[in-house]
Short mmCIF file of C-alpha atoms in Angstrom, two decimals:
data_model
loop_
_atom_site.label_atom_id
_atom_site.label_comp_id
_atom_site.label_asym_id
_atom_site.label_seq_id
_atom_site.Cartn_x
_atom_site.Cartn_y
_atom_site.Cartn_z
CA UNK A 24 -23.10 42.04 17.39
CA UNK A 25 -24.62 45.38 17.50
CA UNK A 26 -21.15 46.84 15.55
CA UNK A 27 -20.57 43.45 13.15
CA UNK A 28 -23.80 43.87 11.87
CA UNK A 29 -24.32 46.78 10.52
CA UNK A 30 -20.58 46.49 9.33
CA UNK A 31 -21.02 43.04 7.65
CA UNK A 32 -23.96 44.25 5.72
CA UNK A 33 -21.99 47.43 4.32
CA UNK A 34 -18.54 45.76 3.92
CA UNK A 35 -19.65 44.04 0.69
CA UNK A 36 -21.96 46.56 -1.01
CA UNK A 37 -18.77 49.09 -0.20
CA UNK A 38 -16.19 46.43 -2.44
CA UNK A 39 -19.09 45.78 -4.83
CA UNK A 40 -19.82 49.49 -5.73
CA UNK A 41 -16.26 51.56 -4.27
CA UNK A 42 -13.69 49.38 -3.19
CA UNK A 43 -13.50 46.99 -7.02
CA UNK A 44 -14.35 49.67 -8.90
CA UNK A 45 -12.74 53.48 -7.99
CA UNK A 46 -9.75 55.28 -6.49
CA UNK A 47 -8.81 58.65 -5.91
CA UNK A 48 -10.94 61.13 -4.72
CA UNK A 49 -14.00 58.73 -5.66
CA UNK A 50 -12.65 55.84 -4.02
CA UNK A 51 -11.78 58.00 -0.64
CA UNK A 52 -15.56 59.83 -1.52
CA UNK A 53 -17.56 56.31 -1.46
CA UNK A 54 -16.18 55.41 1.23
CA UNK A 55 -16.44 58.62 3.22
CA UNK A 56 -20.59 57.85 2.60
CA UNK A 57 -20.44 53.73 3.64
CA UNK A 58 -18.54 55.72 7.16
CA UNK A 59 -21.10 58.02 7.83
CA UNK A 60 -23.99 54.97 7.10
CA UNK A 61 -22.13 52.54 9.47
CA UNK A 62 -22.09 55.24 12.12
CA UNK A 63 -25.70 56.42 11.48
CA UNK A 64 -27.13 52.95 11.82
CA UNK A 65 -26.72 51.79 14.93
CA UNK A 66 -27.00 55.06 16.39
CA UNK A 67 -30.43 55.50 14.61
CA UNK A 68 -31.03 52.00 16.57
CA UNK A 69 -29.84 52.93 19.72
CA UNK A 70 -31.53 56.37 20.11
CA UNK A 71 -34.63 55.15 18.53
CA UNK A 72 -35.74 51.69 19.57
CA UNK A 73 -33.48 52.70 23.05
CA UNK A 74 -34.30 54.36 26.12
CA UNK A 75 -34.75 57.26 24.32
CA UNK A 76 -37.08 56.57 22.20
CA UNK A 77 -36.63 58.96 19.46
CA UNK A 78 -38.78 58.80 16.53
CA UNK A 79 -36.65 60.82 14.39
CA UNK A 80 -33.67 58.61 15.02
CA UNK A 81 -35.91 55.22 14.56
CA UNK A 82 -36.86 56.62 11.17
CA UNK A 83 -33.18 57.15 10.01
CA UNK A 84 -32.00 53.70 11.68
CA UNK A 85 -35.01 51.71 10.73
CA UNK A 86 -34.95 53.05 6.52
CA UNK A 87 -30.87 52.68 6.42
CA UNK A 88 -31.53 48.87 8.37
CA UNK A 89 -33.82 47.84 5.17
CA UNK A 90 -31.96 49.81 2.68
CA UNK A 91 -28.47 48.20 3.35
CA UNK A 92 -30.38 44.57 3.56
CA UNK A 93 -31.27 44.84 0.12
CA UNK A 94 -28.18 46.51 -1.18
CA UNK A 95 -26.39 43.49 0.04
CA UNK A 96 -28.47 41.09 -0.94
CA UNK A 97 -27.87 42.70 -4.52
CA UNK A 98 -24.20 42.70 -3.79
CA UNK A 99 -24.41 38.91 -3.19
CA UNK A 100 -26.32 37.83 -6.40
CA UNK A 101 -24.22 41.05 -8.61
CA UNK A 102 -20.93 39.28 -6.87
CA UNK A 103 -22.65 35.83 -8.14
CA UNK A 104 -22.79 37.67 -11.37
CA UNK A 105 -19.41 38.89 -11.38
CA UNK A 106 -17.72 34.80 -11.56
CA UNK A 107 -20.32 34.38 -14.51
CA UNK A 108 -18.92 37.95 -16.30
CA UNK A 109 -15.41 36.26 -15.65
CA UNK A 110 -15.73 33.01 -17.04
CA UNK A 111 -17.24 34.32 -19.45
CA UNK A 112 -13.87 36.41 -20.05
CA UNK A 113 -14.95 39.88 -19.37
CA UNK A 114 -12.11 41.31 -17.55
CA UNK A 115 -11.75 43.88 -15.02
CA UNK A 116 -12.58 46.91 -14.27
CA UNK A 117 -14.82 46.53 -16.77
CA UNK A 118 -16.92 43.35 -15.44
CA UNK A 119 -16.46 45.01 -11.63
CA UNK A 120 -18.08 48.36 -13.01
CA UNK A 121 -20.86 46.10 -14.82
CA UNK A 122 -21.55 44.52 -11.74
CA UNK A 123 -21.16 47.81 -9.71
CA UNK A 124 -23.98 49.82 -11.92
CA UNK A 125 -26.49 46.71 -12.10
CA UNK A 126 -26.51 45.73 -8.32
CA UNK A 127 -27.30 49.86 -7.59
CA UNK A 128 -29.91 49.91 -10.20
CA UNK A 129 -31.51 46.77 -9.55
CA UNK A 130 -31.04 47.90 -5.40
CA UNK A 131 -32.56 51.76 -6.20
CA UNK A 132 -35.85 49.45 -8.01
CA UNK A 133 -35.86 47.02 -5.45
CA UNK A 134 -36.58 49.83 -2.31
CA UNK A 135 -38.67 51.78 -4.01
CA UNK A 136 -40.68 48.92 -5.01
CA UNK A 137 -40.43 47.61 -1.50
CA UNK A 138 -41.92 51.27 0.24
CA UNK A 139 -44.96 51.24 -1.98
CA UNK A 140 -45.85 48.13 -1.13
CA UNK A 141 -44.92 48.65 2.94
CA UNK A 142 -47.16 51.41 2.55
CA UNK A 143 -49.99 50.39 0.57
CA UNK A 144 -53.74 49.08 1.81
CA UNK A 145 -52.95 45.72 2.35
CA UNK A 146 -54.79 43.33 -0.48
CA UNK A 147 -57.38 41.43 0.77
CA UNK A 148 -56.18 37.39 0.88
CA UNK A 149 -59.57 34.94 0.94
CA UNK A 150 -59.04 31.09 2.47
CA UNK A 151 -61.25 28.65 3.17
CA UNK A 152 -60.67 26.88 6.24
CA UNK A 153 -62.31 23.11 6.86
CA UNK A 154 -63.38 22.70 10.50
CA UNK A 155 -63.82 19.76 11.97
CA UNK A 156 -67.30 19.73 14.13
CA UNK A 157 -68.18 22.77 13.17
CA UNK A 158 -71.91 23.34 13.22
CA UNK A 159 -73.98 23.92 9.85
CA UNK A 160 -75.05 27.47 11.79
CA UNK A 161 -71.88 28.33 11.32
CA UNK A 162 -71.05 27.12 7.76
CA UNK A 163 -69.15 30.42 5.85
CA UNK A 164 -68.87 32.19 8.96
CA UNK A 165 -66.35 34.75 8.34
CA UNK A 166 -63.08 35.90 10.48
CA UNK A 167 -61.33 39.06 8.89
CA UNK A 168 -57.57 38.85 10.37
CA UNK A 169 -55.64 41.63 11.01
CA UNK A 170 -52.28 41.56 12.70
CA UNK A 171 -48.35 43.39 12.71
CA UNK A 172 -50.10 46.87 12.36
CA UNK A 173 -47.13 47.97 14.57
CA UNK A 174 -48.21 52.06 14.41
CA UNK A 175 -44.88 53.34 15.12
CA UNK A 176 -43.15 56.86 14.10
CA UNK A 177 -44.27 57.16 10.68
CA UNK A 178 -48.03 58.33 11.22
CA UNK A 179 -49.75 55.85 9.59
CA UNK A 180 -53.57 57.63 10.50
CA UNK A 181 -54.99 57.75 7.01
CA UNK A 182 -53.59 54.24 6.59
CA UNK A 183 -55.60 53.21 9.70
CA UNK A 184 -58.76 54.37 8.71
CA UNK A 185 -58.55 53.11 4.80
CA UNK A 186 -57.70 49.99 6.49
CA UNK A 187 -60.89 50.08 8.48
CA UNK A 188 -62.91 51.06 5.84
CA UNK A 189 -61.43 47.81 4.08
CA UNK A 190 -62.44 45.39 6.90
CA UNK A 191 -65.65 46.77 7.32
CA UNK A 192 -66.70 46.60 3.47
CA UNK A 193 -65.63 42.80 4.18
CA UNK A 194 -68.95 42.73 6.36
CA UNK A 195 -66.92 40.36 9.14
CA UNK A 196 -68.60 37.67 11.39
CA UNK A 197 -65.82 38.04 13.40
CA UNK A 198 -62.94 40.46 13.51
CA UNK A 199 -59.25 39.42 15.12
CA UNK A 200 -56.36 41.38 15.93
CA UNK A 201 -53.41 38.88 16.32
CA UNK A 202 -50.89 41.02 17.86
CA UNK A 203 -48.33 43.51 17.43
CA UNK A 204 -50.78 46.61 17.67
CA UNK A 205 -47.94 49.13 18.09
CA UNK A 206 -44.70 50.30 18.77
CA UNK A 207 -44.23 52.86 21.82
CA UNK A 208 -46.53 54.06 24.52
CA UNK A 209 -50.42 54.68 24.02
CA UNK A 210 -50.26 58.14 24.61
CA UNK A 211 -47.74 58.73 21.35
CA UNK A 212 -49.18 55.93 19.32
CA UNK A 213 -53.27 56.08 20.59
CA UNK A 214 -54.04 58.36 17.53
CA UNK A 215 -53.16 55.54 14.77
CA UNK A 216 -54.55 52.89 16.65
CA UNK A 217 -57.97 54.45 17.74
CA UNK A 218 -59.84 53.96 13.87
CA UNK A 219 -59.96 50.48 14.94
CA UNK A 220 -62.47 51.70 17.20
CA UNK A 221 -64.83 51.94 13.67
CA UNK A 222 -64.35 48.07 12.98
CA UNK A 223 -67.77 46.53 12.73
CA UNK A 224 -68.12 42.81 13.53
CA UNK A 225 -71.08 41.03 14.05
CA UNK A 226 -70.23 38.78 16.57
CA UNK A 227 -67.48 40.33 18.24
CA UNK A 228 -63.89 42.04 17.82
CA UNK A 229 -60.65 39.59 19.45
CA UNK A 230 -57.37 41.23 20.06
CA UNK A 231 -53.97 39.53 21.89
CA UNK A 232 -51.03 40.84 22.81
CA UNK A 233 -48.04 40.07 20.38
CA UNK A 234 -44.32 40.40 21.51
CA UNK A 235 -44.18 43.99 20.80
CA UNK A 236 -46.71 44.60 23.13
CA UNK A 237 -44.19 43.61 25.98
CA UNK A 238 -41.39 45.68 24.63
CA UNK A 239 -43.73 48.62 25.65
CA UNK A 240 -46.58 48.93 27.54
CA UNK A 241 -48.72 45.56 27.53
CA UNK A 242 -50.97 46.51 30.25
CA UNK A 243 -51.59 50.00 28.80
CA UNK A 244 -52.39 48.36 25.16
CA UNK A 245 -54.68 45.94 26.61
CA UNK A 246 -56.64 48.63 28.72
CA UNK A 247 -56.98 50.65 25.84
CA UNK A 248 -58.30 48.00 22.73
CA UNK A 249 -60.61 47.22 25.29
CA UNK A 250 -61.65 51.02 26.09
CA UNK A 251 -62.41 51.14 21.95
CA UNK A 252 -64.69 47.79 22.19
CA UNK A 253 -62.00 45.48 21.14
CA UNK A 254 -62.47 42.32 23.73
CA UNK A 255 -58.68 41.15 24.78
CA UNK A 256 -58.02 37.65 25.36
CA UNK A 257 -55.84 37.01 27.92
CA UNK A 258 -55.91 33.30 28.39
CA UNK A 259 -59.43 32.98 27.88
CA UNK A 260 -62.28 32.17 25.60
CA UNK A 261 -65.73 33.44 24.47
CA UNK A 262 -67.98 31.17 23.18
CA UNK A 263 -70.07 32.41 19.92
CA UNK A 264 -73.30 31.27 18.43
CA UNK A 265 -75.32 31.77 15.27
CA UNK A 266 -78.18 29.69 13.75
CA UNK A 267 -77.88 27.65 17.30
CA UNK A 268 -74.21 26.30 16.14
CA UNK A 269 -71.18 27.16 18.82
CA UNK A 270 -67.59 28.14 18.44
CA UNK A 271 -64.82 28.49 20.88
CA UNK A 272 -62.59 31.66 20.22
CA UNK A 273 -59.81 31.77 22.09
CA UNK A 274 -56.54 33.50 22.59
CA UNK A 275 -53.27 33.35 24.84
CA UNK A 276 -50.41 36.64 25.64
CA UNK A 277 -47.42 36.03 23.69
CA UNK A 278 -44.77 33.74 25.49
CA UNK A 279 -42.75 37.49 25.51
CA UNK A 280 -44.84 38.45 28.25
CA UNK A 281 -43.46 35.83 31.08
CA UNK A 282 -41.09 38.29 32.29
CA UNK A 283 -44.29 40.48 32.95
CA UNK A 284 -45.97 39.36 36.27
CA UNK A 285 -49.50 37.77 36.05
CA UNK A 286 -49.05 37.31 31.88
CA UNK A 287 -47.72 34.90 29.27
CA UNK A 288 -49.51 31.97 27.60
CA UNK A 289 -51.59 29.38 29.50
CA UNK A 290 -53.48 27.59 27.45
CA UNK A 291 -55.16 25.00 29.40
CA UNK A 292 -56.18 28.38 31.58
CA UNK A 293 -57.88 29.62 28.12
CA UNK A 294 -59.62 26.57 27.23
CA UNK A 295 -60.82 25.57 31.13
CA UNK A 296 -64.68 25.34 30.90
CA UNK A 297 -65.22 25.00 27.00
CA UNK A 298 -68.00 22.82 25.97
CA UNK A 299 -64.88 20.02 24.19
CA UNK A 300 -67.60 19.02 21.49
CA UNK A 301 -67.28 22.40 20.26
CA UNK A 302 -64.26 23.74 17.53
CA UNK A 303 -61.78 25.81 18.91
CA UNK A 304 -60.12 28.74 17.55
CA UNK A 305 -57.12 29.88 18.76
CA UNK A 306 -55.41 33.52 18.53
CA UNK A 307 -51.74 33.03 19.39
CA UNK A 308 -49.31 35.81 17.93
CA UNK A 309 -46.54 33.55 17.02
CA UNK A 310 -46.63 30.37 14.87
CA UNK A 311 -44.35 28.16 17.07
CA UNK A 312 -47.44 28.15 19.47
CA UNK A 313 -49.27 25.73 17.18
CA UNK A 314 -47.05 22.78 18.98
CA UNK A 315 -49.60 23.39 22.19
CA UNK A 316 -52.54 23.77 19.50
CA UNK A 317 -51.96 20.48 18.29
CA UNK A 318 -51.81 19.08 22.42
CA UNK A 319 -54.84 20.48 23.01
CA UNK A 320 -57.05 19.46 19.61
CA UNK A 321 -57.24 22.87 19.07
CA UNK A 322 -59.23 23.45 15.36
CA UNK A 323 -57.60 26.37 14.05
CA UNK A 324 -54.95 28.49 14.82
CA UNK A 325 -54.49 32.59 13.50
CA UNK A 326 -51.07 34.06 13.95
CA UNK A 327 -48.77 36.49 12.86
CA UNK A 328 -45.24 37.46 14.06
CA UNK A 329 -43.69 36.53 10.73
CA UNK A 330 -44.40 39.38 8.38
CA UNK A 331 -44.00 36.79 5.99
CA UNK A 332 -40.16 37.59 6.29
CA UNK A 333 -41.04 41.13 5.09
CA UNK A 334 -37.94 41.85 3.44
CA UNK A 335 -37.00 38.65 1.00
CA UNK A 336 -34.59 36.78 1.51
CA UNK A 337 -35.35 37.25 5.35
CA UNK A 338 -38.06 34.62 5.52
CA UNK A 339 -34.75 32.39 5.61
CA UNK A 340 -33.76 33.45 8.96
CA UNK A 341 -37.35 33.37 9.84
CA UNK A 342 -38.39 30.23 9.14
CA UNK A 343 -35.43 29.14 11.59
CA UNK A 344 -37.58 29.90 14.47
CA UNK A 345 -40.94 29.71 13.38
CA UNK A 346 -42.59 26.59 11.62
CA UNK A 347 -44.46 28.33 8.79
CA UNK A 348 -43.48 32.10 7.27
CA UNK A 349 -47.08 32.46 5.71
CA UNK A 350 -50.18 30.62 4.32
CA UNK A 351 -52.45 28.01 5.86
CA UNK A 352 -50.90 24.48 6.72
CA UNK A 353 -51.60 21.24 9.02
CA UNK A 354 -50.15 19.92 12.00
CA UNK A 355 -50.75 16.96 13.34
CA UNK A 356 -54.64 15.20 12.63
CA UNK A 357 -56.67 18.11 12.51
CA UNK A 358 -55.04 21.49 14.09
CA UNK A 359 -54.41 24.14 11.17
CA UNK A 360 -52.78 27.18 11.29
CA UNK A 361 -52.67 30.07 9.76
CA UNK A 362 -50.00 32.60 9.55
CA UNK A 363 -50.78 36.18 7.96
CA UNK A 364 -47.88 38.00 6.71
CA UNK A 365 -49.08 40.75 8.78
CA UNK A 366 -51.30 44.08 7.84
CA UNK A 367 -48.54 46.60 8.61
CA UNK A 368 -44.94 45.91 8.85
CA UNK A 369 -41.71 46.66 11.58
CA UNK A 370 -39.15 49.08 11.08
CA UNK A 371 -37.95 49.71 7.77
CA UNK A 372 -40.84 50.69 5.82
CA UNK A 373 -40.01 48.34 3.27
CA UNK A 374 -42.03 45.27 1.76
CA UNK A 375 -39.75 43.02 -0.95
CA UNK A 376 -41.79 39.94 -2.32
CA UNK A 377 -43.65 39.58 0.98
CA UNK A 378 -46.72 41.50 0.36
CA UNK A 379 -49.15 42.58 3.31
CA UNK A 380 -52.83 41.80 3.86
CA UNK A 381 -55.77 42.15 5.37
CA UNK A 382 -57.14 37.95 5.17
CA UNK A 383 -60.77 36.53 5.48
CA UNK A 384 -61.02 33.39 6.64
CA UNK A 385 -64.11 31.65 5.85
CA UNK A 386 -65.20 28.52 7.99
CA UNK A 387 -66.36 25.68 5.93
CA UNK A 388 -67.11 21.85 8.22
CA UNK A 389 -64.90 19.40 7.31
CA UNK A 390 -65.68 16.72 5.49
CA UNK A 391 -66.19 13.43 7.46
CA UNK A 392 -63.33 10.94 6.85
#
């Protein structure tokens, strides 16, 4: 798989713009460049998400990785093209050089679009959320949601503190981190992730481990949100209060982190002692989680994970393992959840119709039925 890959998602693109198209000395050039990107990628891979850990080689993997998914997903829909051109009548070589110079235009667009926006300050994305029990104290209560930051070889410090300076102009009530903090060890990634130290939040700061966590150092993570006054929850809750009104906040590791002695999700663990005529809301990195949720008449569920499928059409493939991609939706009676397409992204630094964001999530009681 790690060799079929990358070669499935250059063997088209290399018909599509070389192999239907040239010959001679272009033909044998164009190829000679799809060679040197099928060896580069996985070895990028390899040496930078590896043992190694290089973050010279993840660059080069991780921007040829998002690069070649959207040059063949523009050599599927110029190839879809192509049967048009030729029932229309076009014939080759012109039609296969039509298609050829349209799917690397609209691909050269399509990245460049897709870095801006992987590199941008996240929008801000507003919901209201109904809540079922919850108190009139606590009507408009505000929880800014950030998650996916995953700080990784690019230095992303001036991103981190514009990002900051976003949440905190959002005067939060409540600030979560739903996972995914960063990619590598704390002592190469500590620098990016310490701004979040500046976060401002009335009535407290939430952070969880997401699966990322446990490719690297969980414990280490952990240890350190907590050393810059972000409160982990590690199966377990805090109860808040304003105007006399009460709200469970919860949150549970990421099921990732059962190989990891002493972690992975225990719900019934977070929720033990919790006053049950009070709303619960639950941080849980991954969507799929909300199945528990709904057991355990959970109010509200914040995740992540998805990225919103990050590069389209991923979200596909994602929404094969996860219930939702993005957005706020019901399960069961009364358990919502909400999925953020994440604040930073993974890997390639590239966002294609699956914008980030920083969200605020406003509490509003539910109406009685």
């Amino acid at each position: 798989m790690f060799l079929a890959i990358p070669a499935l998602l250059l063997l088209l693109p290399w018909w599509t713009l070389v192999g239907a198209t040239s010959s001679g000395a272009a033909f044998w050039l164009g190829t000679a460049i799809f060679l040197v990107g099928y060896v580069c990628l996985p070895a990028g891979m390899l040496l930078g998400h590896g043992p190694v850990q290089s973050d010279a080689a993840s660059i080069v993997g991780d921007t040829l990785l998002g690069t070649m998914w959207v040059l063949f997903t523009c050599s599927v829909l110029g190839n879809i093209a192509g049967l048009v051109l030729a029932l229309a009548g076009v014939p080759d070589p012109a039609r296969s050089r039509i298609v050829a110079i349209g799917v690397l235009a609209v691909a050269a667009v399509a990245v460049a679009w897709a870095i801006t926006e992987a590199r941008r300050v996240p929008r801000v994305r507003r919901v209201e959320v109904p809540i079922r029990g919850l108190g009139a104290g606590l009507d408009g209560l505000r929880l800014v949601v950030i998650t996916d930051t995953h700080y990784a070889a690019l230095n992303r410090l001036r991103w981190s503190e514009r990002v900051v300076e976003v949440v905190n102009g959002l005067q939060p009530d409540i600030a979560c981190h739903a996972g995914d903090l960063a990619d590598g060890s704390v002592a190469k990634r500590r620098a990016q992730v310490d701004p979040l130290g500046k976060v401002s939040a009335a009535l407290g700061r939430f952070y969880i481990t997401g699966n990322h966590e446990y490719f690297g150092d969980a414990p280490g993570w952990i240890e350190h949100m907590a050393s810059i006054g972000w409160q982990p929850l590690r199966n377990q809750h805090e109860i808040v209060t304003r105007d006399g009104d009460g709200l469970v906040i919860a949150g549970i590791d990421d099921p990732t982190g059962t190989g990891l002695p002493g972690h992975g999700p225990d719900l019934p663990a977070a929720l033990a002692g919790a006053d049950p005529e009070l709303p619960v809301v639950l941080l849980a990195h991954q969507p799929k989680q909300v199945a528990d949720a709904v057991e355990a008449g959970v109010a509200l569920q914040i995740s992540g994970h998805t990225h919103g499928g990050q590069i389209w059409p991923f979200h596909y493939l994602v929404r094969l393992e996860q219930p939702v991609v993005a957005g706020l939706s019901l399960h069961g009676e009364r358990t919502r959840l909400y999925t953020s397409r994440g604040t930073g992204f993974w890997g390639p630094q590239l966002r294609l119709f699956a914008p980030s964001e920083i969200t605020v999530l406003t509490l509003r009681p539910e109406a009685a039925q």
